[in-house]
mmCIF file of C-alpha atoms and ligand atoms in Angstrom:
data_model
loop_
_atom_site.group_PDB
_atom_site.id
_atom_site.type_symbol
_atom_site.label_atom_id
_atom_site.label_comp_id
_atom_site.label_asym_id
_atom_site.label_seq_id
_atom_site.Cartn_x
_atom_site.Cartn_y
_atom_site.Cartn_z
ATOM 1 C CA UNK A 287 -134.560 -105.223 80.840
ATOM 2 C CA UNK A 288 -135.787 -103.384 77.752
ATOM 3 C CA UNK A 289 -139.430 -102.418 77.095
ATOM 4 C CA UNK A 290 -140.132 -105.491 74.957
ATOM 5 C CA UNK A 291 -138.742 -107.810 77.645
ATOM 6 C CA UNK A 292 -140.795 -106.102 80.353
ATOM 7 C CA UNK A 293 -143.937 -106.461 78.211
ATOM 8 C CA UNK A 294 -143.168 -110.176 77.679
ATOM 9 C CA UNK A 295 -142.663 -110.706 81.419
ATOM 10 C CA UNK A 296 -145.914 -108.916 82.282
ATOM 11 C CA UNK A 297 -147.842 -110.920 79.691
ATOM 12 C CA UNK A 298 -146.422 -114.264 80.857
ATOM 13 C CA UNK A 299 -147.244 -113.458 84.492
ATOM 14 C CA UNK A 300 -150.635 -111.757 83.914
ATOM 15 C CA UNK A 301 -152.652 -114.704 85.267
ATOM 16 C CA UNK A 302 -151.799 -117.323 87.935
ATOM 17 C CA UNK A 303 -149.371 -119.905 86.522
ATOM 18 C CA UNK A 304 -147.645 -123.127 87.525
ATOM 19 C CA UNK A 305 -144.019 -122.040 87.701
ATOM 20 C CA UNK A 306 -140.895 -124.138 88.222
ATOM 21 C CA UNK A 307 -137.723 -122.228 89.118
ATOM 22 C CA UNK A 308 -134.420 -123.993 88.459
ATOM 23 C CA UNK A 309 -130.913 -123.323 89.789
ATOM 24 C CA UNK A 310 -127.632 -124.874 88.634
ATOM 25 C CA UNK A 311 -125.821 -127.976 89.903
ATOM 26 C CA UNK A 312 -123.897 -127.527 93.170
ATOM 27 C CA UNK A 313 -125.989 -124.444 94.022
ATOM 28 C CA UNK A 314 -124.117 -121.497 95.528
ATOM 29 C CA UNK A 315 -125.409 -118.464 97.456
ATOM 30 C CA UNK A 316 -126.473 -116.706 94.267
ATOM 31 C CA UNK A 317 -128.349 -119.765 92.958
ATOM 32 C CA UNK A 318 -130.164 -120.470 96.252
ATOM 33 C CA UNK A 319 -130.794 -116.763 96.866
ATOM 34 C CA UNK A 320 -132.090 -115.897 93.407
ATOM 35 C CA UNK A 321 -134.373 -118.940 93.056
ATOM 36 C CA UNK A 322 -135.775 -118.597 96.595
ATOM 37 C CA UNK A 323 -136.293 -114.826 96.282
ATOM 38 C CA UNK A 324 -138.069 -115.156 92.928
ATOM 39 C CA UNK A 325 -140.179 -118.032 94.234
ATOM 40 C CA UNK A 326 -141.308 -116.034 97.297
ATOM 41 C CA UNK A 327 -142.080 -113.054 95.069
ATOM 42 C CA UNK A 328 -144.077 -115.008 92.464
ATOM 43 C CA UNK A 329 -146.002 -116.809 95.251
ATOM 44 C CA UNK A 330 -146.917 -113.418 96.704
ATOM 45 C CA UNK A 331 -148.305 -112.540 93.258
ATOM 46 C CA UNK A 332 -150.624 -115.557 93.284
ATOM 47 C CA UNK A 333 -148.554 -118.058 91.288
ATOM 48 C CA UNK A 334 -147.933 -121.669 92.211
ATOM 49 C CA UNK A 335 -144.127 -122.071 92.397
ATOM 50 C CA UNK A 336 -141.553 -124.754 93.099
ATOM 51 C CA UNK A 337 -137.765 -124.368 93.178
ATOM 52 C CA UNK A 338 -135.828 -127.398 91.905
ATOM 53 C CA UNK A 339 -132.034 -127.784 91.930
ATOM 54 C CA UNK A 340 -130.041 -130.771 90.618
ATOM 55 C CA UNK A 341 -128.410 -131.616 93.961
ATOM 56 C CA UNK A 342 -127.858 -130.486 97.524
ATOM 57 C CA UNK A 343 -126.251 -127.217 98.636
ATOM 58 C CA UNK A 344 -123.905 -126.493 101.580
ATOM 59 C CA UNK A 345 -125.079 -126.225 105.203
ATOM 60 C CA UNK A 346 -123.915 -122.604 105.425
ATOM 61 C CA UNK A 347 -126.830 -121.695 103.104
ATOM 62 C CA UNK A 348 -129.479 -123.856 104.825
ATOM 63 C CA UNK A 349 -130.755 -121.017 107.056
ATOM 64 C CA UNK A 350 -131.870 -118.970 104.022
ATOM 65 C CA UNK A 351 -135.601 -118.112 103.932
ATOM 66 C CA UNK A 352 -137.612 -120.763 102.014
ATOM 67 C CA UNK A 353 -134.457 -122.799 101.312
ATOM 68 C CA UNK A 354 -136.242 -125.662 103.128
ATOM 69 C CA UNK A 355 -138.811 -125.747 100.324
ATOM 70 C CA UNK A 356 -136.207 -126.405 97.599
ATOM 71 C CA UNK A 357 -136.616 -129.782 95.911
ATOM 72 C CA UNK A 358 -133.405 -131.717 95.099
ATOM 73 C CA UNK A 359 -133.747 -133.432 91.732
ATOM 74 C CA UNK A 360 -131.409 -136.311 92.655
ATOM 75 C CA UNK A 361 -133.521 -137.127 95.731
ATOM 76 C CA UNK A 362 -137.046 -136.558 94.335
ATOM 77 C CA UNK A 363 -136.599 -137.285 90.640
ATOM 78 C CA UNK A 364 -140.125 -138.508 89.811
ATOM 79 C CA UNK A 365 -141.876 -135.666 91.608
ATOM 80 C CA UNK A 366 -139.541 -133.144 89.975
ATOM 81 C CA UNK A 367 -140.038 -134.635 86.498
ATOM 82 C CA UNK A 368 -143.820 -134.322 86.949
ATOM 83 C CA UNK A 369 -143.560 -130.695 88.096
ATOM 84 C CA UNK A 370 -141.311 -129.849 85.120
ATOM 85 C CA UNK A 371 -143.647 -131.589 82.642
ATOM 86 C CA UNK A 372 -146.731 -129.838 84.107
ATOM 87 C CA UNK A 373 -145.210 -126.347 84.383
ATOM 88 C CA UNK A 374 -146.602 -123.397 82.395
ATOM 89 C CA UNK A 375 -143.403 -121.428 82.948
ATOM 90 C CA UNK A 376 -139.868 -122.530 83.844
ATOM 91 C CA UNK A 377 -137.477 -119.863 85.117
ATOM 92 C CA UNK A 378 -133.792 -120.788 84.878
ATOM 93 C CA UNK A 379 -131.630 -118.677 87.169
ATOM 94 C CA UNK A 380 -127.860 -118.207 87.497
ATOM 95 C CA UNK A 381 -127.040 -120.428 84.491
ATOM 96 C CA UNK A 382 -127.677 -120.178 80.762
ATOM 97 C CA UNK A 383 -127.118 -123.640 79.315
ATOM 98 C CA UNK A 384 -128.839 -126.945 80.146
ATOM 99 C CA UNK A 385 -125.361 -128.485 80.413
ATOM 100 C CA UNK A 386 -125.141 -126.839 83.868
ATOM 101 C CA UNK A 387 -127.994 -128.866 85.425
ATOM 102 C CA UNK A 388 -126.668 -132.438 85.140
ATOM 103 C CA UNK A 389 -129.469 -135.023 84.971
ATOM 104 C CA UNK A 390 -132.123 -132.288 84.670
ATOM 105 C CA UNK A 391 -130.952 -131.604 81.109
ATOM 106 C CA UNK A 392 -133.357 -134.147 79.523
ATOM 107 C CA UNK A 393 -136.567 -133.131 81.357
ATOM 108 C CA UNK A 394 -135.840 -129.438 80.702
ATOM 109 C CA UNK A 395 -135.167 -130.105 77.007
ATOM 110 C CA UNK A 396 -138.508 -131.961 76.722
ATOM 111 C CA UNK A 397 -140.577 -129.476 78.749
ATOM 112 C CA UNK A 398 -143.465 -127.703 77.008
ATOM 113 C CA UNK A 399 -143.299 -124.641 79.294
ATOM 114 C CA UNK A 400 -142.269 -121.133 78.290
ATOM 115 C CA UNK A 401 -138.773 -120.458 79.632
ATOM 116 C CA UNK A 402 -137.612 -117.299 81.345
ATOM 117 C CA UNK A 403 -133.830 -116.984 81.786
ATOM 118 C CA UNK A 404 -132.334 -114.573 84.309
ATOM 119 C CA UNK A 405 -128.550 -114.882 84.298
ATOM 120 C CA UNK A 406 -125.216 -113.054 84.319
ATOM 121 C CA UNK A 407 -122.902 -115.613 82.649
ATOM 122 C CA UNK A 408 -121.466 -115.237 79.155
ATOM 123 C CA UNK A 409 -122.810 -116.795 75.926
ATOM 124 C CA UNK A 410 -126.444 -117.622 76.820
ATOM 125 C CA UNK A 411 -128.085 -120.480 74.924
ATOM 126 C CA UNK A 412 -131.244 -119.704 72.978
ATOM 127 C CA UNK A 413 -134.037 -121.603 74.783
ATOM 128 C CA UNK A 414 -136.081 -118.905 76.504
ATOM 129 C CA UNK A 415 -139.002 -116.746 75.350
ATOM 130 C CA UNK A 416 -137.578 -114.161 77.719
ATOM 131 C CA UNK A 417 -133.769 -114.055 77.904
ATOM 132 C CA UNK A 418 -132.776 -111.502 80.548
ATOM 133 C CA UNK A 419 -128.990 -111.862 80.288
ATOM 134 C CA UNK A 420 -126.556 -109.218 81.536
ATOM 135 C CA UNK A 421 -122.895 -110.125 81.921
ATOM 136 C CA UNK A 422 -122.102 -106.766 83.538
ATOM 137 C CA UNK A 423 -124.137 -107.804 86.594
ATOM 138 C CA UNK A 424 -122.212 -109.126 89.586
ATOM 139 C CA UNK A 425 -124.966 -111.563 90.550
ATOM 140 C CA UNK A 426 -128.247 -113.077 89.417
ATOM 141 C CA UNK A 427 -129.753 -111.881 92.709
ATOM 142 C CA UNK A 428 -129.192 -108.273 91.663
ATOM 143 C CA UNK A 429 -130.963 -109.089 88.388
ATOM 144 C CA UNK A 430 -133.934 -110.604 90.267
ATOM 145 C CA UNK A 431 -134.259 -107.253 92.049
ATOM 146 C CA UNK A 432 -134.269 -105.413 88.682
ATOM 147 C CA UNK A 433 -136.753 -107.965 87.310
ATOM 148 C CA UNK A 434 -139.176 -107.320 90.204
ATOM 149 C CA UNK A 435 -138.579 -103.577 89.906
ATOM 150 C CA UNK A 436 -139.297 -103.686 86.145
ATOM 151 C CA UNK A 437 -142.664 -105.306 86.935
ATOM 152 C CA UNK A 438 -143.386 -102.278 89.151
ATOM 153 C CA UNK A 439 -143.364 -104.393 92.318
ATOM 154 C CA UNK A 440 -140.197 -103.269 94.149
ATOM 155 C CA UNK A 441 -142.348 -101.983 97.007
ATOM 156 C CA UNK A 442 -143.643 -105.500 97.577
ATOM 157 C CA UNK A 443 -140.243 -107.009 98.331
ATOM 158 C CA UNK A 444 -140.463 -108.660 101.756
ATOM 159 C CA UNK A 445 -137.657 -109.042 104.297
ATOM 160 C CA UNK A 446 -137.423 -112.752 103.401
ATOM 161 C CA UNK A 447 -137.057 -112.021 99.666
ATOM 162 C CA UNK A 448 -134.516 -109.270 100.457
ATOM 163 C CA UNK A 449 -132.503 -111.563 102.738
ATOM 164 C CA UNK A 450 -132.175 -114.058 99.896
ATOM 165 C CA UNK A 451 -131.175 -111.386 97.375
ATOM 166 C CA UNK A 452 -128.659 -109.792 99.769
ATOM 167 C CA UNK A 453 -127.025 -113.177 100.357
ATOM 168 C CA UNK A 454 -126.504 -113.867 96.642
ATOM 169 C CA UNK A 455 -125.241 -110.361 95.914
ATOM 170 C CA UNK A 456 -122.864 -110.621 98.868
ATOM 171 C CA UNK A 457 -121.456 -114.046 97.961
ATOM 172 C CA UNK A 458 -121.083 -113.388 94.202
ATOM 173 C CA UNK A 459 -119.374 -110.009 94.683
ATOM 174 C CA UNK A 460 -116.957 -111.260 97.362
ATOM 175 C CA UNK A 461 -118.806 -109.076 99.898
ATOM 176 C CA UNK A 462 -119.068 -106.088 97.528
ATOM 177 C CA UNK A 463 -115.356 -105.974 96.635
ATOM 178 C CA UNK A 464 -115.134 -107.340 93.072
ATOM 179 C CA UNK A 465 -115.064 -104.936 90.107
ATOM 180 C CA UNK A 466 -118.585 -106.137 89.232
ATOM 181 C CA UNK A 467 -119.910 -104.224 92.270
ATOM 182 C CA UNK A 468 -121.369 -100.938 90.981
ATOM 183 C CA UNK A 469 -123.095 -97.862 92.364
ATOM 184 C CA UNK A 470 -126.310 -99.505 91.166
ATOM 185 C CA UNK A 471 -125.475 -102.594 93.250
ATOM 186 C CA UNK A 472 -125.194 -100.420 96.349
ATOM 187 C CA UNK A 473 -128.493 -98.678 95.543
ATOM 188 C CA UNK A 474 -130.155 -102.112 95.292
ATOM 189 C CA UNK A 475 -128.580 -103.073 98.636
ATOM 190 C CA UNK A 476 -129.942 -99.869 100.200
ATOM 191 C CA UNK A 477 -133.468 -100.796 99.052
ATOM 192 C CA UNK A 478 -133.054 -104.328 100.379
ATOM 193 C CA UNK A 479 -131.764 -102.978 103.699
ATOM 194 C CA UNK A 480 -134.918 -100.846 104.020
ATOM 195 C CA UNK A 481 -137.038 -104.019 104.208
ATOM 196 C CA UNK A 482 -135.507 -104.670 107.624
ATOM 197 C CA UNK A 483 -132.888 -107.292 106.769
ATOM 198 C CA UNK A 484 -130.186 -107.956 109.375
ATOM 199 C CA UNK A 485 -127.130 -107.855 107.125
ATOM 200 C CA UNK A 486 -124.665 -108.518 109.969
ATOM 201 C CA UNK A 487 -126.401 -111.816 110.740
ATOM 202 C CA UNK A 488 -126.312 -112.773 107.029
ATOM 203 C CA UNK A 489 -122.523 -112.260 106.950
ATOM 204 C CA UNK A 490 -122.126 -114.234 110.191
ATOM 205 C CA UNK A 491 -124.245 -117.162 109.033
ATOM 206 C CA UNK A 492 -122.390 -117.486 105.738
ATOM 207 C CA UNK A 493 -118.812 -116.663 106.734
ATOM 208 C CA UNK A 494 -118.521 -117.378 110.465
ATOM 209 C CA UNK A 495 -119.966 -120.866 110.490
ATOM 210 C CA UNK A 496 -116.859 -123.006 109.887
ATOM 211 C CA UNK A 497 -116.506 -126.346 111.634
ATOM 212 C CA UNK A 498 -113.104 -126.920 113.296
ATOM 213 C CA UNK A 499 -112.501 -129.636 110.659
ATOM 214 C CA UNK A 500 -112.980 -127.112 107.852
ATOM 215 C CA UNK A 501 -110.299 -124.852 109.300
ATOM 216 C CA UNK A 502 -107.943 -127.827 109.660
ATOM 217 C CA UNK A 503 -108.606 -128.663 106.009
ATOM 218 C CA UNK A 504 -107.785 -125.048 105.134
ATOM 219 C CA UNK A 505 -104.466 -125.517 106.971
ATOM 220 C CA UNK A 506 -103.710 -128.559 104.794
ATOM 221 C CA UNK A 507 -104.727 -126.645 101.654
ATOM 222 C CA UNK A 508 -102.482 -123.678 102.502
ATOM 223 C CA UNK A 509 -99.598 -126.048 103.193
ATOM 224 C CA UNK A 510 -100.056 -127.520 99.711
ATOM 225 C CA UNK A 511 -99.951 -124.127 97.987
ATOM 226 C CA UNK A 512 -97.428 -123.747 95.175
ATOM 227 C CA UNK A 513 -96.392 -120.334 93.908
ATOM 228 C CA UNK A 514 -94.958 -119.482 90.480
ATOM 229 C CA UNK A 515 -93.895 -115.818 90.759
ATOM 230 C CA UNK A 516 -92.690 -115.694 87.124
ATOM 231 C CA UNK A 517 -96.290 -116.413 86.036
ATOM 232 C CA UNK A 518 -97.959 -114.480 88.894
ATOM 233 C CA UNK A 519 -99.734 -117.749 89.584
ATOM 234 C CA UNK A 520 -100.483 -119.736 92.735
ATOM 235 C CA UNK A 521 -102.469 -122.921 93.190
ATOM 236 C CA UNK A 522 -103.740 -125.169 95.934
ATOM 237 C CA UNK A 523 -104.576 -128.869 95.772
ATOM 238 C CA UNK A 524 -106.460 -131.271 98.011
ATOM 239 C CA UNK A 525 -106.393 -135.035 97.580
ATOM 240 C CA UNK A 526 -109.306 -137.322 98.447
ATOM 241 C CA UNK A 527 -107.208 -138.676 101.328
ATOM 242 C CA UNK A 528 -106.740 -135.178 102.760
ATOM 243 C CA UNK A 529 -110.470 -134.461 102.402
ATOM 244 C CA UNK A 530 -111.367 -137.734 104.144
ATOM 245 C CA UNK A 531 -108.885 -137.170 106.979
ATOM 246 C CA UNK A 532 -110.527 -133.829 107.716
ATOM 247 C CA UNK A 533 -114.150 -135.054 107.470
ATOM 248 C CA UNK A 534 -114.896 -133.037 104.329
ATOM 249 C CA UNK A 535 -118.492 -131.785 104.053
ATOM 250 C CA UNK A 536 -120.086 -130.200 100.990
ATOM 251 C CA UNK A 537 -119.097 -126.537 100.803
ATOM 252 C CA UNK A 538 -116.045 -126.860 103.080
ATOM 253 C CA UNK A 539 -113.603 -125.805 100.341
ATOM 254 C CA UNK A 540 -115.673 -122.754 99.343
ATOM 255 C CA UNK A 541 -113.401 -119.697 99.272
ATOM 256 C CA UNK A 542 -110.105 -121.615 99.663
ATOM 257 C CA UNK A 543 -108.941 -120.562 96.175
ATOM 258 C CA UNK A 544 -109.119 -116.918 97.270
ATOM 259 C CA UNK A 545 -106.202 -117.496 99.654
ATOM 260 C CA UNK A 546 -104.000 -118.308 96.647
ATOM 261 C CA UNK A 547 -105.210 -115.101 95.002
ATOM 262 C CA UNK A 548 -104.453 -113.129 98.187
ATOM 263 C CA UNK A 549 -100.693 -113.675 97.844
ATOM 264 C CA UNK A 550 -99.034 -110.378 96.938
ATOM 265 C CA UNK A 551 -98.375 -110.134 93.210
ATOM 266 C CA UNK A 552 -100.545 -113.140 92.294
ATOM 267 C CA UNK A 553 -103.196 -112.520 89.619
ATOM 268 C CA UNK A 554 -104.019 -116.113 88.588
ATOM 269 C CA UNK A 555 -105.090 -118.699 91.162
ATOM 270 C CA UNK A 556 -106.433 -122.220 91.018
ATOM 271 C CA UNK A 557 -107.589 -125.002 93.301
ATOM 272 C CA UNK A 558 -107.631 -128.683 92.337
ATOM 273 C CA UNK A 559 -109.868 -130.926 94.409
ATOM 274 C CA UNK A 560 -109.789 -134.664 93.884
ATOM 275 C CA UNK A 561 -113.218 -136.353 93.687
ATOM 276 C CA UNK A 562 -112.635 -140.129 93.663
ATOM 277 C CA UNK A 563 -116.368 -140.928 93.714
ATOM 278 C CA UNK A 564 -116.928 -139.210 90.360
ATOM 279 C CA UNK A 565 -113.404 -139.916 89.123
ATOM 280 C CA UNK A 566 -112.706 -136.273 88.378
ATOM 281 C CA UNK A 567 -110.682 -133.369 89.672
ATOM 282 C CA UNK A 568 -112.887 -130.319 90.316
ATOM 283 C CA UNK A 569 -111.153 -127.106 89.383
ATOM 284 C CA UNK A 570 -111.820 -123.503 90.381
ATOM 285 C CA UNK A 571 -109.957 -120.669 88.688
ATOM 286 C CA UNK A 572 -109.771 -117.049 89.835
ATOM 287 C CA UNK A 573 -107.974 -113.980 88.492
ATOM 288 C CA UNK A 574 -107.508 -110.268 88.922
ATOM 289 C CA UNK A 575 -107.779 -107.661 86.167
ATOM 290 C CA UNK A 576 -107.925 -108.588 82.489
ATOM 291 C CA UNK A 577 -106.635 -112.152 82.712
ATOM 292 C CA UNK A 578 -109.651 -114.169 81.545
ATOM 293 C CA UNK A 579 -110.086 -117.482 83.382
ATOM 294 C CA UNK A 580 -113.399 -118.206 81.615
ATOM 295 C CA UNK A 581 -111.354 -118.689 78.429
ATOM 296 C CA UNK A 582 -108.765 -120.827 80.244
ATOM 297 C CA UNK A 583 -111.508 -123.046 81.663
ATOM 298 C CA UNK A 584 -113.300 -123.387 78.323
ATOM 299 C CA UNK A 585 -110.079 -124.197 76.459
ATOM 300 C CA UNK A 586 -108.512 -126.605 78.965
ATOM 301 C CA UNK A 587 -110.935 -127.794 81.676
ATOM 302 C CA UNK A 588 -114.378 -128.462 80.089
ATOM 303 C CA UNK A 589 -115.858 -125.525 81.992
ATOM 304 C CA UNK A 590 -116.555 -121.824 81.933
ATOM 305 C CA UNK A 591 -117.844 -119.009 84.113
ATOM 306 C CA UNK A 592 -116.865 -115.362 84.271
ATOM 307 C CA UNK A 593 -113.719 -113.423 83.336
ATOM 308 C CA UNK A 594 -112.401 -113.480 86.911
ATOM 309 C CA UNK A 595 -114.092 -116.618 88.318
ATOM 310 C CA UNK A 596 -114.560 -119.857 86.461
ATOM 311 C CA UNK A 597 -114.760 -123.560 87.118
ATOM 312 C CA UNK A 598 -114.256 -126.821 85.333
ATOM 313 C CA UNK A 599 -113.028 -130.395 85.732
ATOM 314 C CA UNK A 600 -110.392 -132.844 84.606
ATOM 315 C CA UNK A 601 -110.723 -136.578 84.004
ATOM 316 C CA UNK A 602 -106.993 -137.143 84.609
ATOM 317 C CA UNK A 603 -105.494 -137.928 88.016
ATOM 318 C CA UNK A 604 -104.780 -135.124 90.488
ATOM 319 C CA UNK A 605 -101.021 -135.319 89.806
ATOM 320 C CA UNK A 606 -101.512 -135.353 86.025
ATOM 321 C CA UNK A 607 -103.984 -132.450 86.208
ATOM 322 C CA UNK A 608 -101.487 -130.389 88.165
ATOM 323 C CA UNK A 609 -98.682 -131.293 85.729
ATOM 324 C CA UNK A 610 -100.915 -130.239 82.847
ATOM 325 C CA UNK A 611 -101.783 -126.944 84.561
ATOM 326 C CA UNK A 612 -98.107 -126.154 85.105
ATOM 327 C CA UNK A 613 -97.359 -127.088 81.483
ATOM 328 C CA UNK A 614 -99.846 -124.554 80.061
ATOM 329 C CA UNK A 615 -98.644 -121.611 82.195
ATOM 330 C CA UNK A 616 -95.930 -120.549 79.680
ATOM 331 C CA UNK A 617 -98.646 -120.066 77.011
ATOM 332 C CA UNK A 618 -100.147 -117.285 79.189
ATOM 333 C CA UNK A 619 -96.817 -115.674 80.078
ATOM 334 C CA UNK A 620 -97.358 -112.490 78.045
ATOM 335 C CA UNK A 621 -100.941 -111.982 79.245
ATOM 336 C CA UNK A 622 -99.922 -112.552 82.861
ATOM 337 C CA UNK A 623 -96.959 -110.189 82.511
ATOM 338 C CA UNK A 624 -99.189 -107.448 81.043
ATOM 339 C CA UNK A 625 -101.109 -107.018 84.299
ATOM 340 C CA UNK A 626 -100.130 -103.958 86.353
HETATM 341 P P1 LIG B 64 -116.653 -122.144 91.357
HETATM 342 O O1 LIG B 64 -115.209 -122.118 91.050
HETATM 343 O O2 LIG B 64 -116.975 -121.308 92.559
HETATM 344 O O3 LIG B 64 -117.232 -123.523 91.399
HETATM 345 O O4 LIG B 64 -117.382 -121.440 90.127
HETATM 346 C C1 LIG B 64 -116.992 -120.178 89.674
HETATM 347 C C2 LIG B 64 -117.807 -119.789 88.473
HETATM 348 O O5 LIG B 64 -117.565 -120.705 87.413
HETATM 349 C C3 LIG B 64 -119.303 -119.807 88.696
HETATM 350 O O6 LIG B 64 -119.821 -118.669 88.061
HETATM 351 C C4 LIG B 64 -119.810 -121.039 88.040
HETATM 352 O O7 LIG B 64 -121.064 -120.838 87.495
HETATM 353 C C5 LIG B 64 -118.765 -121.316 86.968
HETATM 354 N N1 LIG B 64 -118.511 -122.752 86.888
HETATM 355 C C6 LIG B 64 -118.088 -123.572 87.873
HETATM 356 N N2 LIG B 64 -117.956 -124.838 87.433
HETATM 357 C C7 LIG B 64 -118.317 -124.833 86.121
HETATM 358 C C8 LIG B 64 -118.406 -125.845 85.111
HETATM 359 O O8 LIG B 64 -118.131 -127.027 85.322
HETATM 360 N N3 LIG B 64 -118.844 -125.426 83.880
HETATM 361 C C9 LIG B 64 -119.155 -124.127 83.617
HETATM 362 N N4 LIG B 64 -119.570 -123.793 82.389
HETATM 363 N N5 LIG B 64 -119.089 -123.154 84.543
HETATM 364 C C10 LIG B 64 -118.673 -123.485 85.781
HETATM 365 MN MN1 LIG B 65 -124.089 -116.077 90.076
#
């Protein structure tokens, strides 16, 4: 944050405020971690806070400190609308456009509060009095640390706040392996570790908590993988029938797309997951190096994200979506070939 932004933050938070903290739809580790960490911090500073997310998040994040206190908009709509209307300040974390919060778009658009945005995605919308946007950051959780540090309060980070921030940094950096992981990230992690967090238990709770059904579903997904060596591309698909047969639970397919990306020589990976209830196919795209899947998602799948990790959806059937995906591969042939 620059000096002007720090001054704005200090001014906004100078006296006790009613603060609503919002995460994006289908919250991930970074969304739950950043909103919960900031909420715990602002509470410790005397503010009245409430985290609201559009819908539920996976069980493998339910152990996170203060995650019990998160209000789901789709389950408590009236209460959430009142909190949003009454808020002095609304912090939006890990997203930068109201199109990422589903049904919360209208109440946020109509809110009278001052907005603070903390986010690492590209092309932020212009709705906040304080836009702390940094696309070089691997996670919003790392930015929450810098936000607290900029306020001069890094020494007041508790183990619970640190556990939340560690979780989001870990999940959004692929356990500190993506190119977005910097020396600064590791310095932040060292500070968080000094609060007493048990990082080995965080890894276990997030990554070693699969149900047997989830691993069977992974088996089905891997069996469905198709590889196109000439385009350095691999993709996985899962039909609604396959999800049902393996007792699909929210979050079960998290990380599956990375198996397609782990095939030697593959730099572009996708997963297509049929969602009959919403009549869509949910799409996750991943890449290595310079191949920009944010642009692919924006151009073809009504979505967006980061250069190497993006998501979107298709209104066509699963088979048609896959046919379409295969049909656009030749348009990327030169870009895919350029990768070394
Ligand atoms: P995932 O594939 O894990 O759902 O998401 C990967 C990245 O893409 C995340 O940073 C997420 O914020 C972004 N993303 C996922 N789905 C969408 C979408 O429908 N629209 C946009 N704009 N971004 C998405
Ligand atoms: Mn994030």
